[in-house]
PDB file of C-alpha atoms (C1' of nucleotides) in Angstrom:
ATOM      1  CA  MET A   1     -81.675  -2.188 -51.073  1.00  0.00           C
ATOM      2  CA  ASP A   2     -80.871   1.485 -50.264  1.00  0.00           C
ATOM      3  CA  LYS A   3     -79.616   3.449 -53.303  1.00  0.00           C
ATOM      4  CA  ASP A   4     -78.043   6.132 -51.305  1.00  0.00           C
ATOM      5  CA  LEU A   5     -75.861   3.696 -49.446  1.00  0.00           C
ATOM      6  CA  VAL A   6     -74.659   2.420 -52.649  1.00  0.00           C
ATOM      7  CA  PHE A   7     -73.670   5.675 -54.318  1.00  0.00           C
ATOM      8  CA  LYS A   8     -72.188   6.671 -51.074  1.00  0.00           C
ATOM      9  CA  ALA A   9     -70.134   3.488 -51.160  1.00  0.00           C
ATOM     10  CA  LEU A  10     -69.054   4.341 -54.823  1.00  0.00           C
ATOM     11  CA  ALA A  11     -67.808   7.762 -53.945  1.00  0.00           C
ATOM     12  CA  ASP A  12     -64.636   7.052 -52.481  1.00  0.00           C
ATOM     13  CA  PRO A  13     -61.620   6.038 -54.658  1.00  0.00           C
ATOM     14  CA  THR A  14     -60.243   3.313 -52.049  1.00  0.00           C
ATOM     15  CA  ARG A  15     -63.579   1.587 -52.033  1.00  0.00           C
ATOM     16  CA  ARG A  16     -63.669   1.414 -55.874  1.00  0.00           C
ATOM     17  CA  LEU A  17     -60.403  -0.069 -55.755  1.00  0.00           C
ATOM     18  CA  MET A  18     -61.448  -2.593 -53.333  1.00  0.00           C
ATOM     19  CA  LEU A  19     -64.392  -3.631 -55.822  1.00  0.00           C
ATOM     20  CA  ASP A  20     -61.804  -3.950 -58.584  1.00  0.00           C
ATOM     21  CA  GLU A  21     -60.161  -6.551 -56.555  1.00  0.00           C
ATOM     22  CA  PHE A  22     -63.415  -8.363 -55.672  1.00  0.00           C
ATOM     23  CA  SER A  23     -64.514  -8.321 -59.381  1.00  0.00           C
ATOM     24  CA  GLU A  24     -61.148 -10.500 -60.001  1.00  0.00           C
ATOM     25  CA  CYS A  25     -61.801 -12.623 -57.084  1.00  0.00           C
ATOM     26  CA  LYS A  26     -65.052 -12.884 -55.318  1.00  0.00           C
ATOM     27  CA  GLU A  27     -64.201 -14.418 -51.967  1.00  0.00           C
ATOM     28  CA  GLN A  28     -61.233 -12.959 -49.994  1.00  0.00           C
ATOM     29  CA  THR A  29     -60.404 -12.536 -46.257  1.00  0.00           C
ATOM     30  CA  LEU A  30     -60.034  -9.151 -45.224  1.00  0.00           C
ATOM     31  CA  TYR A  31     -56.299  -9.889 -44.587  1.00  0.00           C
ATOM     32  CA  GLU A  32     -55.860 -10.946 -48.244  1.00  0.00           C
ATOM     33  CA  LEU A  33     -57.928  -7.849 -49.308  1.00  0.00           C
ATOM     34  CA  THR A  34     -55.419  -5.618 -47.470  1.00  0.00           C
ATOM     35  CA  ALA A  35     -52.503  -7.138 -48.748  1.00  0.00           C
ATOM     36  CA  ARG A  36     -53.386  -7.067 -52.337  1.00  0.00           C
ATOM     37  CA  LEU A  37     -54.562  -3.297 -52.202  1.00  0.00           C
ATOM     38  CA  ILE A  38     -51.185  -2.493 -50.763  1.00  0.00           C
ATOM     39  CA  MET A  39     -48.997  -4.525 -53.080  1.00  0.00           C
ATOM     40  CA  ARG A  40     -50.870  -4.222 -56.266  1.00  0.00           C
ATOM     41  CA  HIS A  41     -52.196  -0.634 -55.952  1.00  0.00           C
ATOM     42  CA  ASN A  42     -49.694   0.766 -53.910  1.00  0.00           C
ATOM     43  CA  VAL A  43     -52.408   1.930 -51.353  1.00  0.00           C
ATOM     44  CA  SER A  44     -50.862   3.293 -48.106  1.00  0.00           C
ATOM     45  CA  ILE A  45     -53.653   2.734 -45.560  1.00  0.00           C
ATOM     46  CA  SER A  46     -54.033   1.221 -42.075  1.00  0.00           C
ATOM     47  CA  ARG A  47     -55.991  -2.175 -41.548  1.00  0.00           C
ATOM     48  CA  GLN A  48     -58.716  -0.259 -39.498  1.00  0.00           C
ATOM     49  CA  ALA A  49     -59.297   2.221 -42.277  1.00  0.00           C
ATOM     50  CA  LEU A  50     -59.915  -0.667 -44.553  1.00  0.00           C
ATOM     51  CA  ALA A  51     -62.320  -2.189 -42.246  1.00  0.00           C
ATOM     52  CA  LYS A  52     -64.285   1.056 -41.930  1.00  0.00           C
ATOM     53  CA  HIS A  53     -64.577   0.805 -45.871  1.00  0.00           C
ATOM     54  CA  VAL A  54     -65.588  -2.854 -45.618  1.00  0.00           C
ATOM     55  CA  ASP A  55     -68.420  -1.851 -43.195  1.00  0.00           C
ATOM     56  CA  VAL A  56     -69.595   0.850 -45.768  1.00  0.00           C
ATOM     57  CA  LEU A  57     -69.599  -1.734 -48.788  1.00  0.00           C
ATOM     58  CA  GLU A  58     -71.404  -4.219 -46.456  1.00  0.00           C
ATOM     59  CA  LYS A  59     -74.130  -1.847 -45.552  1.00  0.00           C
ATOM     60  CA  ALA A  60     -74.616  -1.002 -49.186  1.00  0.00           C
ATOM     61  CA  GLY A  61     -74.966  -4.705 -49.788  1.00  0.00           C
ATOM     62  CA  LEU A  62     -72.142  -4.768 -52.164  1.00  0.00           C
ATOM     63  CA  ILE A  63     -70.204  -7.350 -49.989  1.00  0.00           C
ATOM     64  CA  SER A  64     -71.379 -10.031 -47.139  1.00  0.00           C
ATOM     65  CA  SER A  65     -69.037 -10.844 -44.663  1.00  0.00           C
ATOM     66  CA  GLU A  66     -68.753 -14.169 -42.534  1.00  0.00           C
ATOM     67  CA  LYS A  67     -66.619 -15.000 -39.502  1.00  0.00           C
ATOM     68  CA  ARG A  68     -64.354 -18.220 -40.295  1.00  0.00           C
ATOM     69  CA  GLY A  69     -62.152 -18.886 -37.217  1.00  0.00           C
ATOM     70  CA  LYS A  70     -59.738 -16.316 -36.962  1.00  0.00           C
ATOM     71  CA  TYR A  71     -60.443 -14.897 -40.360  1.00  0.00           C
ATOM     72  CA  ARG A  72     -63.541 -12.738 -41.890  1.00  0.00           C
ATOM     73  CA  MET A  73     -64.417 -13.841 -45.084  1.00  0.00           C
ATOM     74  CA  LEU A  74     -65.831 -11.267 -47.531  1.00  0.00           C
ATOM     75  CA  VAL A  75     -67.942 -12.345 -50.447  1.00  0.00           C
ATOM     76  CA  PHE A  76     -68.645  -9.608 -53.381  1.00  0.00           C
ATOM     77  CA  ASN A  77     -72.285  -9.009 -54.841  1.00  0.00           C
ATOM     78  CA  ASN A  78     -72.361  -6.924 -57.685  1.00  0.00           C
ATOM     79  CA  GLU A  79     -76.320  -6.993 -58.058  1.00  0.00           C
ATOM     80  CA  PRO A  80     -77.013  -3.448 -56.564  1.00  0.00           C
ATOM     81  CA  LEU A  81     -74.528  -2.001 -59.077  1.00  0.00           C
ATOM     82  CA  ARG A  82     -76.731  -3.473 -61.801  1.00  0.00           C
ATOM     83  CA  THR A  83     -79.925  -2.086 -60.664  1.00  0.00           C
ATOM     84  CA  VAL A  84     -78.748   1.497 -59.463  1.00  0.00           C
ATOM     85  CA  MET A  85     -78.415   3.102 -62.846  1.00  0.00           C
ATOM     86  CA  ASP A  86     -81.837   2.051 -64.257  1.00  0.00           C
ATOM     87  CA  ARG A  87     -83.317   5.400 -63.906  1.00  0.00           C
ATOM     88  CA  TRP A  88     -81.049   7.309 -66.022  1.00  0.00           C
ATOM     89  CA  ILE A  89     -79.875   4.698 -68.848  1.00  0.00           C
ATOM     90  CA  LYS A  90     -82.954   3.627 -70.622  1.00  0.00           C
TER      91      LYS A  90
ATOM     92  CA  MET B   1     -63.480  11.771 -68.656  1.00  0.00           C
ATOM     93  CA  ASP B   2     -62.766  11.372 -65.016  1.00  0.00           C
ATOM     94  CA  LYS B   3     -64.453   8.752 -63.247  1.00  0.00           C
ATOM     95  CA  ASP B   4     -63.728  10.091 -59.856  1.00  0.00           C
ATOM     96  CA  LEU B   5     -65.682  13.356 -60.662  1.00  0.00           C
ATOM     97  CA  VAL B   6     -68.563  11.319 -61.965  1.00  0.00           C
ATOM     98  CA  PHE B   7     -68.856   9.065 -58.903  1.00  0.00           C
ATOM     99  CA  LYS B   8     -68.508  12.468 -56.591  1.00  0.00           C
ATOM    100  CA  ALA B   9     -71.282  13.887 -58.420  1.00  0.00           C
ATOM    101  CA  LEU B  10     -73.574  11.012 -58.095  1.00  0.00           C
ATOM    102  CA  ALA B  11     -72.785  10.789 -54.324  1.00  0.00           C
ATOM    103  CA  ASP B  12     -75.286  13.619 -53.482  1.00  0.00           C
ATOM    104  CA  PRO B  13     -79.004  12.840 -53.424  1.00  0.00           C
ATOM    105  CA  THR B  14     -79.833  16.258 -54.573  1.00  0.00           C
ATOM    106  CA  ARG B  15     -77.611  15.932 -57.620  1.00  0.00           C
ATOM    107  CA  ARG B  16     -79.562  12.635 -58.284  1.00  0.00           C
ATOM    108  CA  LEU B  17     -82.864  13.986 -58.117  1.00  0.00           C
ATOM    109  CA  MET B  18     -81.466  16.885 -60.502  1.00  0.00           C
ATOM    110  CA  LEU B  19     -80.650  13.896 -63.026  1.00  0.00           C
ATOM    111  CA  ASP B  20     -83.843  12.387 -62.830  1.00  0.00           C
ATOM    112  CA  GLU B  21     -85.325  15.708 -63.907  1.00  0.00           C
ATOM    113  CA  PHE B  22     -82.701  15.902 -66.717  1.00  0.00           C
ATOM    114  CA  SER B  23     -83.795  12.361 -67.826  1.00  0.00           C
ATOM    115  CA  GLU B  24     -87.365  13.448 -68.432  1.00  0.00           C
ATOM    116  CA  CYS B  25     -86.204  16.851 -70.034  1.00  0.00           C
ATOM    117  CA  LYS B  26     -82.809  16.839 -71.542  1.00  0.00           C
ATOM    118  CA  GLU B  27     -82.825  20.769 -71.765  1.00  0.00           C
ATOM    119  CA  GLN B  28     -83.598  23.142 -69.304  1.00  0.00           C
ATOM    120  CA  THR B  29     -82.565  26.591 -67.908  1.00  0.00           C
ATOM    121  CA  LEU B  30     -81.138  26.587 -64.301  1.00  0.00           C
ATOM    122  CA  TYR B  31     -84.244  28.725 -63.544  1.00  0.00           C
ATOM    123  CA  GLU B  32     -86.604  26.027 -64.752  1.00  0.00           C
ATOM    124  CA  LEU B  33     -84.680  23.196 -63.010  1.00  0.00           C
ATOM    125  CA  THR B  34     -84.669  25.068 -59.736  1.00  0.00           C
ATOM    126  CA  ALA B  35     -88.493  25.643 -60.046  1.00  0.00           C
ATOM    127  CA  ARG B  36     -89.227  21.865 -60.720  1.00  0.00           C
ATOM    128  CA  LEU B  37     -86.983  20.751 -58.034  1.00  0.00           C
ATOM    129  CA  ILE B  38     -88.883  22.796 -55.417  1.00  0.00           C
ATOM    130  CA  MET B  39     -92.416  22.038 -56.736  1.00  0.00           C
ATOM    131  CA  ARG B  40     -92.241  18.318 -57.727  1.00  0.00           C
ATOM    132  CA  HIS B  41     -89.667  17.148 -55.261  1.00  0.00           C
ATOM    133  CA  ASN B  42     -90.578  19.421 -52.153  1.00  0.00           C
ATOM    134  CA  VAL B  43     -86.636  20.426 -52.280  1.00  0.00           C
ATOM    135  CA  SER B  44     -86.242  23.220 -50.043  1.00  0.00           C
ATOM    136  CA  ILE B  45     -82.730  24.850 -51.154  1.00  0.00           C
ATOM    137  CA  SER B  46     -81.452  28.015 -52.467  1.00  0.00           C
ATOM    138  CA  ARG B  47     -80.470  29.078 -56.025  1.00  0.00           C
ATOM    139  CA  GLN B  48     -77.085  29.384 -55.097  1.00  0.00           C
ATOM    140  CA  ALA B  49     -76.662  25.678 -53.837  1.00  0.00           C
ATOM    141  CA  LEU B  50     -78.342  24.612 -56.980  1.00  0.00           C
ATOM    142  CA  ALA B  51     -75.705  26.526 -58.971  1.00  0.00           C
ATOM    143  CA  LYS B  52     -72.945  24.731 -57.022  1.00  0.00           C
ATOM    144  CA  HIS B  53     -74.482  21.353 -57.778  1.00  0.00           C
ATOM    145  CA  VAL B  54     -74.701  22.510 -61.484  1.00  0.00           C
ATOM    146  CA  ASP B  55     -71.034  22.932 -61.526  1.00  0.00           C
ATOM    147  CA  VAL B  56     -70.156  19.611 -60.083  1.00  0.00           C
ATOM    148  CA  LEU B  57     -72.186  17.960 -62.678  1.00  0.00           C
ATOM    149  CA  GLU B  58     -70.820  20.208 -65.332  1.00  0.00           C
ATOM    150  CA  LYS B  59     -67.136  19.033 -64.196  1.00  0.00           C
ATOM    151  CA  ALA B  60     -68.122  15.628 -64.282  1.00  0.00           C
ATOM    152  CA  GLY B  61     -69.330  15.943 -67.929  1.00  0.00           C
ATOM    153  CA  LEU B  62     -73.110  15.073 -67.056  1.00  0.00           C
ATOM    154  CA  ILE B  63     -74.424  18.268 -68.255  1.00  0.00           C
ATOM    155  CA  SER B  64     -73.100  21.198 -70.435  1.00  0.00           C
ATOM    156  CA  SER B  65     -74.312  24.901 -70.176  1.00  0.00           C
ATOM    157  CA  GLU B  66     -74.688  27.624 -72.477  1.00  0.00           C
ATOM    158  CA  LYS B  67     -75.465  31.236 -71.861  1.00  0.00           C
ATOM    159  CA  ARG B  68     -78.451  32.313 -73.650  1.00  0.00           C
ATOM    160  CA  GLY B  69     -79.285  35.813 -72.852  1.00  0.00           C
ATOM    161  CA  LYS B  70     -80.446  36.235 -69.356  1.00  0.00           C
ATOM    162  CA  TYR B  71     -80.908  32.480 -68.934  1.00  0.00           C
ATOM    163  CA  ARG B  72     -78.290  29.486 -68.669  1.00  0.00           C
ATOM    164  CA  MET B  73     -79.309  26.733 -70.632  1.00  0.00           C
ATOM    165  CA  LEU B  74     -78.338  23.231 -69.323  1.00  0.00           C
ATOM    166  CA  VAL B  75     -78.224  20.231 -71.434  1.00  0.00           C
ATOM    167  CA  PHE B  76     -77.958  16.626 -70.052  1.00  0.00           C
ATOM    168  CA  ASN B  77     -75.470  13.975 -71.270  1.00  0.00           C
ATOM    169  CA  ASN B  78     -75.621  10.449 -69.829  1.00  0.00           C
ATOM    170  CA  GLU B  79     -72.779   9.313 -71.762  1.00  0.00           C
ATOM    171  CA  PRO B  80     -70.399   9.030 -68.686  1.00  0.00           C
ATOM    172  CA  LEU B  81     -72.964   6.960 -66.706  1.00  0.00           C
ATOM    173  CA  ARG B  82     -72.994   4.304 -69.304  1.00  0.00           C
ATOM    174  CA  THR B  83     -69.249   3.892 -69.137  1.00  0.00           C
ATOM    175  CA  VAL B  84     -68.465   4.295 -65.568  1.00  0.00           C
ATOM    176  CA  MET B  85     -69.874   1.027 -64.371  1.00  0.00           C
ATOM    177  CA  ASP B  86     -67.861  -1.289 -67.003  1.00  0.00           C
ATOM    178  CA  ARG B  87     -65.337  -2.608 -64.570  1.00  0.00           C
ATOM    179  CA  TRP B  88     -67.526  -4.196 -62.276  1.00  0.00           C
ATOM    180  CA  ILE B  89     -70.484  -5.226 -64.511  1.00  0.00           C
ATOM    181  CA  LYS B  90     -69.231  -7.729 -67.010  1.00  0.00           C
TER     182      LYS B  90
ATOM    183  C1'  DT C   1     -50.116 -22.108 -21.302  1.00  0.00           C
ATOM    184  C1'  DT C   2     -48.180 -18.647 -23.891  1.00  0.00           C
ATOM    185  C1'  DG C   3     -47.243 -15.868 -27.665  1.00  0.00           C
ATOM    186  C1'  DA C   4     -48.541 -14.255 -32.241  1.00  0.00           C
ATOM    187  C1'  DC C   5     -51.796 -12.764 -35.168  1.00  0.00           C
ATOM    188  C1'  DG C   6     -56.382 -11.247 -37.491  1.00  0.00           C
ATOM    189  C1'  DC C   7     -59.560  -8.620 -35.889  1.00  0.00           C
ATOM    190  C1'  DG C   8     -63.146  -5.070 -33.363  1.00  0.00           C
ATOM    191  C1'  DC C   9     -64.263  -0.902 -31.030  1.00  0.00           C
ATOM    192  C1'  DA C  10     -63.850   3.888 -29.604  1.00  0.00           C
ATOM    193  C1'  DA C  11     -61.933   8.396 -29.270  1.00  0.00           C
ATOM    194  C1'  DC C  12     -59.592  11.803 -31.648  1.00  0.00           C
ATOM    195  C1'  DT C  13     -57.843  14.957 -35.682  1.00  0.00           C
ATOM    196  C1'  DC C  14     -58.255  16.899 -40.185  1.00  0.00           C
ATOM    197  C1'  DC C  15     -60.435  18.262 -44.327  1.00  0.00           C
ATOM    198  C1'  DA C  16     -63.766  18.271 -48.178  1.00  0.00           C
ATOM    199  C1'  DT C  17     -68.387  19.650 -49.115  1.00  0.00           C
ATOM    200  C1'  DG C  18     -73.209  21.143 -48.689  1.00  0.00           C
ATOM    201  C1'  DG C  19     -75.434  25.331 -47.563  1.00  0.00           C
ATOM    202  C1'  DT C  20     -76.324  30.278 -46.512  1.00  0.00           C
ATOM    203  C1'  DT C  21     -75.670  35.041 -46.706  1.00  0.00           C
ATOM    204  C1'  DG C  22     -74.561  39.352 -49.055  1.00  0.00           C
ATOM    205  C1'  DC C  23     -73.085  41.945 -53.043  1.00  0.00           C
ATOM    206  C1'  DG C  24     -72.080  42.802 -57.813  1.00  0.00           C
ATOM    207  C1'  DT C  25     -73.214  42.104 -62.966  1.00  0.00           C
ATOM    208  C1'  DA C  26     -75.939  41.569 -66.949  1.00  0.00           C
ATOM    209  C1'  DT C  27     -79.827  41.077 -69.685  1.00  0.00           C
ATOM    210  C1'  DT C  28     -84.772  42.270 -70.431  1.00  0.00           C
ATOM    211  C1'  DG C  29     -89.197  44.535 -70.551  1.00  0.00           C
ATOM    212  C1'  DT C  30     -91.581  48.819 -70.036  1.00  0.00           C
TER     213       DT C  30
ATOM    214  C1'  DA D   1     -83.638  55.335 -68.264  1.00  0.00           C
ATOM    215  C1'  DC D   2     -85.125  52.264 -64.924  1.00  0.00           C
ATOM    216  C1'  DA D   3     -86.784  48.385 -62.407  1.00  0.00           C
ATOM    217  C1'  DA D   4     -87.120  43.487 -62.277  1.00  0.00           C
ATOM    218  C1'  DT D   5     -84.870  39.420 -62.812  1.00  0.00           C
ATOM    219  C1'  DA D   6     -81.531  35.615 -63.636  1.00  0.00           C
ATOM    220  C1'  DC D   7     -77.049  34.712 -62.583  1.00  0.00           C
ATOM    221  C1'  DG D   8     -71.863  34.677 -60.689  1.00  0.00           C
ATOM    222  C1'  DC D   9     -68.622  35.230 -57.022  1.00  0.00           C
ATOM    223  C1'  DA D  10     -66.659  35.279 -52.522  1.00  0.00           C
ATOM    224  C1'  DA D  11     -66.614  34.645 -47.525  1.00  0.00           C
ATOM    225  C1'  DC D  12     -68.296  31.936 -44.058  1.00  0.00           C
ATOM    226  C1'  DC D  13     -70.276  28.105 -41.043  1.00  0.00           C
ATOM    227  C1'  DA D  14     -71.585  23.329 -39.901  1.00  0.00           C
ATOM    228  C1'  DT D  15     -71.587  18.661 -40.522  1.00  0.00           C
ATOM    229  C1'  DG D  16     -69.825  14.251 -42.443  1.00  0.00           C
ATOM    230  C1'  DG D  17     -66.429  11.174 -43.328  1.00  0.00           C
ATOM    231  C1'  DA D  18     -61.613   9.331 -44.137  1.00  0.00           C
ATOM    232  C1'  DG D  19     -57.789   8.449 -41.555  1.00  0.00           C
ATOM    233  C1'  DT D  20     -54.996   7.437 -37.574  1.00  0.00           C
ATOM    234  C1'  DT D  21     -53.831   5.729 -32.682  1.00  0.00           C
ATOM    235  C1'  DG D  22     -54.507   2.991 -28.779  1.00  0.00           C
ATOM    236  C1'  DC D  23     -56.492  -0.898 -26.444  1.00  0.00           C
ATOM    237  C1'  DG D  24     -58.694  -5.226 -25.925  1.00  0.00           C
ATOM    238  C1'  DC D  25     -60.769  -9.675 -27.546  1.00  0.00           C
ATOM    239  C1'  DG D  26     -60.684 -14.128 -29.673  1.00  0.00           C
ATOM    240  C1'  DT D  27     -58.458 -17.824 -32.534  1.00  0.00           C
ATOM    241  C1'  DC D  28     -54.622 -20.770 -33.537  1.00  0.00           C
ATOM    242  C1'  DA D  29     -49.895 -22.836 -33.305  1.00  0.00           C
ATOM    243  C1'  DA D  30     -46.046 -24.105 -30.527  1.00  0.00           C
TER     244       DA D  30
END
DNA sequence: TTGACGCGCAACTCCATGGTTGCGTATTGT
DNA sequence: ACAATACGCAACCATGGAGTTGCGCGTCAA
């Protein structure tokens, strides 16, 4: 696990909103996630921009993705968040 | 406490090294901190660049500073780190 | 088969930010 | 008084990253 990638992923407010959605529903398609962000958080953003954020979160190990036919299923994993703060909080 | 500022502060690897030093020694002058980073972590960086990082950390509430004559004393505060991860780790 | 839809990819723009350089200020020791 | 030093400030440059646009591909229902 690359801690640098985790902190980079957390640096963006849109990605933190995405994590908020995932902490309520651990499995979502990219389509569902986009719809939720637009409707519940008034996020005005294109699908492609969201897809980029998904890539960043995936490289950080915070989500994993799986192709299911037409849809792309995203699964949340908060384990990196648990381990990344160890060095300062004792 | 502005969580956005905290995550921004954590996004940079140099600032995370600074926090590493602070978690070992909670009070340091800016001069001491600069010397430690250069010697113990082989960080090649100017004093001004460090001062900018200090400003970012201070705005995030992660350190507080106090002028003591010629020196600027910096004091670590990890409380924002404890509260900022709540929403995803339950 | 054909159209709609969810998605991937690449090029482009724009701006925040890390870093440097140069100069000025205040404090301290001799 | 004067030199050394720890620091603040402002301008500048270069890079990375967020966002958009346009196009094409694969899947599914009619």
